[in-house]
PDB file of C-alpha atoms and ligand atoms in Angstrom:
ATOM      1  CA  MET A   1     -19.173   3.523  22.719  1.00 64.00           C
ATOM      2  CA  THR A   2     -19.970   5.480  25.921  1.00 76.00           C
ATOM      3  CA  GLN A   3     -16.875   6.642  27.686  1.00 90.00           C
ATOM      4  CA  LYS A   4     -16.600   6.298  31.425  1.00 95.00           C
ATOM      5  CA  PHE A   5     -14.733   8.359  33.974  1.00 98.00           C
ATOM      6  CA  LEU A   6     -12.647   5.868  35.953  1.00 98.00           C
ATOM      7  CA  VAL A   7     -10.733   6.078  39.213  1.00 98.00           C
ATOM      8  CA  TYR A   8      -8.308   3.294  40.145  1.00 98.00           C
ATOM      9  CA  VAL A   9      -6.838   2.800  43.598  1.00 98.00           C
ATOM     10  CA  PRO A  10      -4.375  -0.033  42.939  1.00 98.00           C
ATOM     11  CA  PRO A  11      -4.284  -2.501  45.870  1.00 97.00           C
ATOM     12  CA  HIS A  12      -0.500  -2.722  45.837  1.00 97.00           C
ATOM     13  CA  PRO A  13       1.512  -3.208  49.057  1.00 98.00           C
ATOM     14  CA  LEU A  14       4.254  -0.799  47.952  1.00 98.00           C
ATOM     15  CA  ILE A  15       1.700   1.914  47.220  1.00 98.00           C
ATOM     16  CA  LYS A  16       0.100   1.374  50.644  1.00 98.00           C
ATOM     17  CA  HIS A  17       3.501   1.420  52.340  1.00 98.00           C
ATOM     18  CA  TRP A  18       4.717   4.669  50.780  1.00 98.00           C
ATOM     19  CA  LEU A  19       1.331   6.312  51.342  1.00 98.00           C
ATOM     20  CA  ALA A  20       1.549   5.510  55.067  1.00 98.00           C
ATOM     21  CA  VAL A  21       5.095   6.948  55.179  1.00 98.00           C
ATOM     22  CA  ALA A  22       3.911  10.109  53.404  1.00 98.00           C
ATOM     23  CA  ARG A  23       0.896  10.538  55.686  1.00 98.00           C
ATOM     24  CA  ASP A  24       2.971  10.355  58.875  1.00 98.00           C
ATOM     25  CA  VAL A  25       3.472  13.847  60.294  1.00 98.00           C
ATOM     26  CA  SER A  26       6.818  12.745  61.826  1.00 98.00           C
ATOM     27  CA  THR A  27       8.282  11.752  58.428  1.00 98.00           C
ATOM     28  CA  PRO A  28      11.182  14.155  57.693  1.00 97.00           C
ATOM     29  CA  TRP A  29      10.824  16.065  54.438  1.00 97.00           C
ATOM     30  CA  VAL A  30      13.684  14.252  52.678  1.00 97.00           C
ATOM     31  CA  LEU A  31      11.963  10.908  53.328  1.00 98.00           C
ATOM     32  CA  PHE A  32       8.596  12.436  52.396  1.00 98.00           C
ATOM     33  CA  ARG A  33      10.077  13.357  49.020  1.00 98.00           C
ATOM     34  CA  SER A  34      11.358   9.778  48.573  1.00 98.00           C
ATOM     35  CA  ALA A  35       7.909   8.417  49.431  1.00 98.00           C
ATOM     36  CA  ILE A  36       6.309  10.659  46.798  1.00 98.00           C
ATOM     37  CA  THR A  37       8.938   9.577  44.243  1.00 98.00           C
ATOM     38  CA  GLU A  38       8.140   5.912  44.961  1.00 98.00           C
ATOM     39  CA  LEU A  39       4.417   6.598  44.648  1.00 98.00           C
ATOM     40  CA  GLY A  40       5.102   8.300  41.314  1.00 98.00           C
ATOM     41  CA  ARG A  41       6.902   5.185  40.119  1.00 98.00           C
ATOM     42  CA  TRP A  42       4.306   2.606  41.195  1.00 98.00           C
ATOM     43  CA  LEU A  43       1.251   4.644  40.233  1.00 98.00           C
ATOM     44  CA  THR A  44       2.767   5.351  36.808  1.00 98.00           C
ATOM     45  CA  TYR A  45       3.461   1.626  36.432  1.00 98.00           C
ATOM     46  CA  GLU A  46      -0.226   0.976  37.053  1.00 98.00           C
ATOM     47  CA  ALA A  47      -1.385   3.871  34.859  1.00 98.00           C
ATOM     48  CA  ALA A  48       0.681   2.662  31.893  1.00 97.00           C
ATOM     49  CA  ARG A  49      -1.495  -0.453  31.508  1.00 95.00           C
ATOM     50  CA  GLU A  50      -3.573  -0.275  28.332  1.00 91.00           C
ATOM     51  CA  TRP A  51      -2.371   3.303  27.830  1.00 97.00           C
ATOM     52  CA  LEU A  52       1.245   3.114  26.736  1.00 96.00           C
ATOM     53  CA  PRO A  53       1.116   2.327  23.012  1.00 95.00           C
ATOM     54  CA  THR A  54       2.638  -0.956  21.873  1.00 96.00           C
ATOM     55  CA  GLN A  55       3.248  -2.700  18.598  1.00 97.00           C
ATOM     56  CA  GLU A  56       3.718  -6.332  17.674  1.00 97.00           C
ATOM     57  CA  ILE A  57       6.964  -7.305  16.034  1.00 97.00           C
ATOM     58  CA  VAL A  58       8.670 -10.517  15.037  1.00 98.00           C
ATOM     59  CA  VAL A  59      11.557 -11.462  17.334  1.00 98.00           C
ATOM     60  CA  LYS A  60      14.178 -14.058  16.495  1.00 98.00           C
ATOM     61  CA  SER A  61      14.909 -16.099  19.589  1.00 98.00           C
ATOM     62  CA  PRO A  62      17.953 -18.422  19.456  1.00 98.00           C
ATOM     63  CA  LEU A  63      15.519 -21.202  18.490  1.00 98.00           C
ATOM     64  CA  ALA A  64      12.693 -19.695  16.430  1.00 98.00           C
ATOM     65  CA  ASP A  65      10.860 -16.612  15.265  1.00 98.00           C
ATOM     66  CA  CYS A  66       8.051 -15.481  17.545  1.00 98.00           C
ATOM     67  CA  VAL A  67       5.798 -12.494  18.056  1.00 98.00           C
ATOM     68  CA  GLY A  68       6.972  -9.876  20.549  1.00 98.00           C
ATOM     69  CA  THR A  69       5.312  -6.736  21.894  1.00 97.00           C
ATOM     70  CA  MET A  70       7.326  -3.543  22.211  1.00 97.00           C
ATOM     71  CA  ILE A  71       6.598   0.077  23.141  1.00 96.00           C
ATOM     72  CA  ASP A  72       5.657   2.017  20.013  1.00 96.00           C
ATOM     73  CA  ALA A  73       8.068   4.951  20.203  1.00 93.00           C
ATOM     74  CA  GLU A  74       6.329   6.664  17.240  1.00 95.00           C
ATOM     75  CA  VAL A  75       3.286   7.577  19.350  1.00 97.00           C
ATOM     76  CA  PRO A  76       4.028  10.704  21.415  1.00 98.00           C
ATOM     77  CA  VAL A  77       3.875  10.468  25.202  1.00 98.00           C
ATOM     78  CA  ALA A  78       3.879  13.571  27.402  1.00 98.00           C
ATOM     79  CA  VAL A  79       4.127  14.078  31.144  1.00 98.00           C
ATOM     80  CA  VAL A  80       2.627  17.268  32.574  1.00 98.00           C
ATOM     81  CA  PRO A  81       3.705  17.902  36.179  1.00 98.00           C
ATOM     82  CA  ILE A  82       1.595  20.496  37.999  1.00 98.00           C
ATOM     83  CA  LEU A  83       4.091  22.654  39.880  1.00 98.00           C
ATOM     84  CA  ARG A  84       5.208  22.619  42.498  1.00 96.00           C
ATOM     85  CA  ALA A  85       4.046  19.415  44.121  1.00 98.00           C
ATOM     86  CA  GLY A  86       3.598  17.475  40.871  1.00 98.00           C
ATOM     87  CA  LEU A  87       7.373  17.636  40.421  1.00 98.00           C
ATOM     88  CA  GLY A  88       7.637  15.193  43.322  1.00 98.00           C
ATOM     89  CA  LEU A  89       5.980  12.478  41.211  1.00 98.00           C
ATOM     90  CA  LEU A  90       7.974  13.261  38.076  1.00 98.00           C
ATOM     91  CA  ASP A  91      11.194  11.314  38.766  1.00 98.00           C
ATOM     92  CA  GLY A  92       9.295   8.088  39.397  1.00 97.00           C
ATOM     93  CA  ALA A  93       7.220   8.626  36.250  1.00 98.00           C
ATOM     94  CA  GLN A  94      10.286   9.402  34.142  1.00 97.00           C
ATOM     95  CA  THR A  95      12.089   6.223  35.163  1.00 97.00           C
ATOM     96  CA  LEU A  96       9.246   4.301  33.477  1.00 97.00           C
ATOM     97  CA  LEU A  97       8.626   6.736  30.611  1.00 97.00           C
ATOM     98  CA  PRO A  98      12.139   7.847  29.636  1.00 96.00           C
ATOM     99  CA  LEU A  99      11.097   9.009  26.157  1.00 95.00           C
ATOM    100  CA  ALA A 100       8.172  11.127  27.341  1.00 97.00           C
ATOM    101  CA  LYS A 101       8.411  14.877  26.762  1.00 98.00           C
ATOM    102  CA  VAL A 102       7.854  16.908  29.934  1.00 98.00           C
ATOM    103  CA  TYR A 103       5.696  20.054  29.777  1.00 98.00           C
ATOM    104  CA  HIS A 104       5.611  22.020  33.036  1.00 98.00           C
ATOM    105  CA  LEU A 105       2.473  23.779  34.222  1.00 98.00           C
ATOM    106  CA  GLY A 106       2.764  26.038  37.275  1.00 98.00           C
ATOM    107  CA  LEU A 107      -0.481  26.499  39.210  1.00 98.00           C
ATOM    108  CA  VAL A 108      -1.004  27.914  42.674  1.00 96.00           C
ATOM    109  CA  ARG A 109      -4.122  28.208  44.815  1.00 94.00           C
ATOM    110  CA  ASN A 110      -5.067  31.475  46.416  1.00 93.00           C
ATOM    111  CA  GLU A 111      -5.219  30.502  50.104  1.00 88.00           C
ATOM    112  CA  GLU A 112      -8.376  32.573  50.704  1.00 91.00           C
ATOM    113  CA  THR A 113     -10.471  31.977  47.572  1.00 94.00           C
ATOM    114  CA  LEU A 114      -8.916  28.557  46.754  1.00 93.00           C
ATOM    115  CA  GLN A 115      -8.975  29.597  43.070  1.00 94.00           C
ATOM    116  CA  ALA A 116      -6.032  28.254  41.058  1.00 96.00           C
ATOM    117  CA  SER A 117      -4.013  30.639  38.932  1.00 96.00           C
ATOM    118  CA  CYS A 118      -1.361  29.845  36.357  1.00 97.00           C
ATOM    119  CA  TYR A 119       2.152  31.339  36.703  1.00 97.00           C
ATOM    120  CA  LEU A 120       4.032  29.110  34.221  1.00 98.00           C
ATOM    121  CA  ASN A 121       2.757  27.424  31.089  1.00 98.00           C
ATOM    122  CA  LYS A 122       5.239  25.434  29.000  1.00 98.00           C
ATOM    123  CA  LEU A 123       2.560  23.497  27.094  1.00 98.00           C
ATOM    124  CA  PRO A 124       2.921  23.386  23.300  1.00 98.00           C
ATOM    125  CA  GLU A 125       0.383  25.354  21.245  1.00 98.00           C
ATOM    126  CA  LYS A 126      -1.047  22.097  19.949  1.00 98.00           C
ATOM    127  CA  PHE A 127      -0.419  18.473  20.962  1.00 98.00           C
ATOM    128  CA  ALA A 128      -0.040  15.948  18.142  1.00 97.00           C
ATOM    129  CA  PRO A 129      -3.127  13.760  17.627  1.00 95.00           C
ATOM    130  CA  GLU A 130      -3.024  10.533  19.660  1.00 96.00           C
ATOM    131  CA  THR A 131      -0.616  11.990  22.240  1.00 98.00           C
ATOM    132  CA  ARG A 132      -0.786  10.091  25.516  1.00 98.00           C
ATOM    133  CA  VAL A 133      -0.701  12.559  28.425  1.00 98.00           C
ATOM    134  CA  LEU A 134       0.129  11.720  32.030  1.00 98.00           C
ATOM    135  CA  ILE A 135      -0.598  14.530  34.506  1.00 98.00           C
ATOM    136  CA  THR A 136       1.127  14.402  37.888  1.00 98.00           C
ATOM    137  CA  ASP A 137      -0.229  16.211  40.939  1.00 98.00           C
ATOM    138  CA  PRO A 138      -0.244  14.551  44.377  1.00 98.00           C
ATOM    139  CA  MET A 139      -3.386  16.309  45.652  1.00 98.00           C
ATOM    140  CA  LEU A 140      -6.818  16.606  44.003  1.00 98.00           C
ATOM    141  CA  ALA A 141      -8.756  18.576  46.623  1.00 98.00           C
ATOM    142  CA  THR A 142     -11.390  21.155  45.605  1.00 97.00           C
ATOM    143  CA  GLY A 143     -10.471  20.351  42.007  1.00 98.00           C
ATOM    144  CA  GLY A 144      -9.708  23.930  40.970  1.00 97.00           C
ATOM    145  CA  SER A 145      -6.115  23.159  39.959  1.00 98.00           C
ATOM    146  CA  ILE A 146      -6.762  19.932  38.059  1.00 98.00           C
ATOM    147  CA  MET A 147      -9.751  21.451  36.227  1.00 98.00           C
ATOM    148  CA  THR A 148      -7.567  24.388  35.167  1.00 98.00           C
ATOM    149  CA  ALA A 149      -4.928  21.931  33.949  1.00 98.00           C
ATOM    150  CA  MET A 150      -7.474  19.880  32.001  1.00 98.00           C
ATOM    151  CA  GLU A 151      -8.872  23.034  30.373  1.00 98.00           C
ATOM    152  CA  GLU A 152      -5.394  24.114  29.251  1.00 98.00           C
ATOM    153  CA  LEU A 153      -4.709  20.641  27.847  1.00 98.00           C
ATOM    154  CA  THR A 154      -7.992  20.017  26.049  1.00 98.00           C
ATOM    155  CA  GLN A 155      -7.826  23.512  24.472  1.00 98.00           C
ATOM    156  CA  ARG A 156      -4.554  22.313  22.944  1.00 98.00           C
ATOM    157  CA  GLY A 157      -6.040  19.177  21.416  1.00 98.00           C
ATOM    158  CA  VAL A 158      -5.453  16.636  24.199  1.00 98.00           C
ATOM    159  CA  ASP A 159      -8.002  13.803  24.228  1.00 98.00           C
ATOM    160  CA  PRO A 160      -9.229  13.088  27.803  1.00 98.00           C
ATOM    161  CA  ALA A 161      -9.620   9.414  26.864  1.00 98.00           C
ATOM    162  CA  LEU A 162      -5.849   9.248  26.243  1.00 98.00           C
ATOM    163  CA  THR A 163      -5.067  11.106  29.469  1.00 98.00           C
ATOM    164  CA  ARG A 164      -4.149   9.617  32.849  1.00 98.00           C
ATOM    165  CA  ILE A 165      -3.921  11.599  36.077  1.00 98.00           C
ATOM    166  CA  VAL A 166      -1.506  10.235  38.665  1.00 98.00           C
ATOM    167  CA  CYS A 167      -2.172  11.602  42.134  1.00 98.00           C
ATOM    168  CA  VAL A 168      -1.572  10.442  45.692  1.00 98.00           C
ATOM    169  CA  VAL A 169      -4.761  11.607  47.414  1.00 98.00           C
ATOM    170  CA  ALA A 170      -7.976  12.306  45.548  1.00 98.00           C
ATOM    171  CA  ALA A 171     -11.031  13.870  47.207  1.00 98.00           C
ATOM    172  CA  PRO A 172     -14.682  13.767  46.099  1.00 98.00           C
ATOM    173  CA  PRO A 173     -15.064  17.453  45.085  1.00 98.00           C
ATOM    174  CA  ALA A 174     -12.248  17.132  42.525  1.00 98.00           C
ATOM    175  CA  LEU A 175     -13.401  13.726  41.297  1.00 98.00           C
ATOM    176  CA  GLN A 176     -16.996  14.942  40.846  1.00 98.00           C
ATOM    177  CA  LYS A 177     -15.870  17.930  38.757  1.00 98.00           C
ATOM    178  CA  LEU A 178     -13.630  15.765  36.582  1.00 98.00           C
ATOM    179  CA  ALA A 179     -16.335  13.112  36.124  1.00 98.00           C
ATOM    180  CA  ALA A 180     -18.885  15.701  35.006  1.00 98.00           C
ATOM    181  CA  ALA A 181     -16.570  17.394  32.516  1.00 98.00           C
ATOM    182  CA  TYR A 182     -14.359  14.579  31.188  1.00 98.00           C
ATOM    183  CA  PRO A 183     -15.946  11.170  30.612  1.00 96.00           C
ATOM    184  CA  GLY A 184     -13.207   8.908  29.295  1.00 95.00           C
ATOM    185  CA  LEU A 185     -10.585  10.321  31.665  1.00 98.00           C
ATOM    186  CA  THR A 186      -8.838   7.938  34.103  1.00 98.00           C
ATOM    187  CA  VAL A 187      -7.372   8.801  37.500  1.00 98.00           C
ATOM    188  CA  TYR A 188      -4.851   6.682  39.414  1.00 98.00           C
ATOM    189  CA  ALA A 189      -4.697   7.463  43.128  1.00 98.00           C
ATOM    190  CA  ALA A 190      -3.022   5.875  46.140  1.00 98.00           C
ATOM    191  CA  THR A 191      -6.168   6.661  48.139  1.00 98.00           C
ATOM    192  CA  ILE A 192      -9.446   8.546  48.152  1.00 98.00           C
ATOM    193  CA  ASP A 193     -10.008  10.644  51.274  1.00 98.00           C
ATOM    194  CA  GLU A 194     -13.568  11.823  51.825  1.00 97.00           C
ATOM    195  CA  ILE A 195     -13.063  15.175  53.551  1.00 97.00           C
ATOM    196  CA  VAL A 196     -11.882  18.555  52.298  1.00 97.00           C
ATOM    197  CA  ASN A 197     -11.909  21.041  55.200  1.00 97.00           C
ATOM    198  CA  ASP A 198     -12.859  24.736  55.109  1.00 95.00           C
ATOM    199  CA  GLN A 199      -9.256  25.699  54.368  1.00 95.00           C
ATOM    200  CA  GLY A 200      -9.253  23.426  51.299  1.00 96.00           C
ATOM    201  CA  TYR A 201      -7.038  20.732  52.872  1.00 97.00           C
ATOM    202  CA  ILE A 202      -7.763  17.048  52.435  1.00 98.00           C
ATOM    203  CA  VAL A 203      -8.329  15.192  55.751  1.00 98.00           C
ATOM    204  CA  PRO A 204      -6.418  13.081  56.717  1.00 98.00           C
ATOM    205  CA  GLY A 205      -4.471  13.766  53.492  1.00 98.00           C
ATOM    206  CA  LEU A 206      -0.776  14.599  53.563  1.00 98.00           C
ATOM    207  CA  GLY A 207      -0.805  18.233  54.695  1.00 98.00           C
ATOM    208  CA  ASP A 208       0.774  20.744  52.316  1.00 97.00           C
ATOM    209  CA  ALA A 209       2.378  18.408  49.784  1.00 98.00           C
ATOM    210  CA  GLY A 210       4.466  21.090  48.049  1.00 97.00           C
ATOM    211  CA  ASP A 211       5.937  22.367  51.311  1.00 97.00           C
ATOM    212  CA  ARG A 212       6.693  18.829  52.521  1.00 98.00           C
ATOM    213  CA  ILE A 213       8.386  17.834  49.227  1.00 98.00           C
ATOM    214  CA  PHE A 214      10.617  20.892  49.125  1.00 97.00           C
ATOM    215  CA  GLY A 215      11.163  21.424  52.865  1.00 96.00           C
ATOM    216  CA  THR A 216       9.695  24.944  52.843  1.00 95.00           C
TER     217      THR A 216
HETATM  218  C1  PRP B   1      -1.652  21.977  45.784  1.00 52.43           C
HETATM  219  C2  PRP B   1      -1.608  20.650  45.077  1.00 52.43           C
HETATM  220  C3  PRP B   1      -2.592  20.815  43.958  1.00 52.43           C
HETATM  221  C4  PRP B   1      -3.616  21.733  44.569  1.00 52.43           C
HETATM  222  C5  PRP B   1      -4.842  20.937  44.883  1.00 52.43           C
HETATM  223  O1  PRP B   1      -0.915  22.930  45.115  1.00 52.43           O
HETATM  224  O2  PRP B   1      -0.328  20.300  44.656  1.00 52.43           O
HETATM  225  O3  PRP B   1      -2.042  21.368  42.791  1.00 52.43           O
HETATM  226  O4  PRP B   1      -3.050  22.271  45.771  1.00 52.43           O
HETATM  227  O5  PRP B   1      -5.832  21.723  45.424  1.00 52.43           O
HETATM  228  P1  PRP B   1      -7.196  22.011  44.647  1.00 52.43           P
HETATM  229  O6  PRP B   1      -7.700  20.711  44.157  1.00 52.43           O
HETATM  230  O7  PRP B   1      -8.066  22.589  45.736  1.00 52.43           O
HETATM  231  O8  PRP B   1      -6.927  22.997  43.557  1.00 52.43           O
HETATM  232  P2  PRP B   1      -0.649  24.394  45.699  1.00 52.43           P
HETATM  233  O9  PRP B   1      -1.584  25.377  45.078  1.00 52.43           O
HETATM  234  O10 PRP B   1      -0.621  24.352  47.191  1.00 52.43           O
HETATM  235  O11 PRP B   1       0.765  24.738  45.123  1.00 52.43           O
HETATM  236  P3  PRP B   1       2.175  24.005  45.354  1.00 52.43           P
HETATM  237  O12 PRP B   1       2.111  22.702  44.613  1.00 52.43           O
HETATM  238  O13 PRP B   1       3.141  24.965  44.781  1.00 52.43           O
HETATM  239  O14 PRP B   1       2.364  23.805  46.838  1.00 52.43           O
HETATM  240  N1  URA B   2      -2.988  20.936  48.534  1.00 52.43           N
HETATM  241  C1  URA B   2      -2.206  20.299  49.415  1.00 52.43           C
HETATM  242  O1  URA B   2      -0.969  20.380  49.331  1.00 52.43           O
HETATM  243  N2  URA B   2      -2.789  19.589  50.388  1.00 52.43           N
HETATM  244  C2  URA B   2      -4.120  19.477  50.502  1.00 52.43           C
HETATM  245  O2  URA B   2      -4.598  18.797  51.418  1.00 52.43           O
HETATM  246  C3  URA B   2      -4.933  20.148  49.568  1.00 52.43           C
HETATM  247  C4  URA B   2      -4.336  20.868  48.591  1.00 52.43           C
END
């Protein structure tokens, strides 16, 4: 079966609402952080479809036995927040995936070259086969950071087809790089913005997501 690179922009009113709050330059940073948390929750809800492993069981209702579907807790699920800004999406993701292990990956862009470098890597040496991985990073701009993250993960045995990226704003340069390298990967975004400017910022975007989440 050929595997496709997919990008979903769920047409959900709560996602649209919190995106508009996050875009607004007059939104204070504490509310910006709440908006990103909400987006983490609703985008993770969407991303969990046909990704979170389930199993069928027999349930005894007060009247009869019937088939029920439950989360299969035997299959490992991991969340990988890309620091700093990916931490903003983590709380929302964790409320829906309470059993997921969290592996932090710290990446920062050089403001001149826009190259991403890694300053913290808490990934395991090897992920167990079949591990579902959810990466959180609000901004996919030039794609340097997310490509670095994907390289680190796939080197450790992660299957792109079992991986979901949850972001707020995705831009074409990042999506093109991911599509070329990782067929089978799926991205969930609140929006796709077409422009990345010469400074590497998405337009209209959100501005500097990390600074706005942490008030710096
Ligand atoms: C931001 C953002 C992404 C990256 C996207 O992080 O959170 O990780 O930029 O840009 P790219 O697609 O061009 O690589 P930043 O490096 O500003 O670090 P921060 O999260 O600590 O603010
Ligand atoms: N990182 C951000 O925080 N914002 C952008 O627009 C691009 C990268």
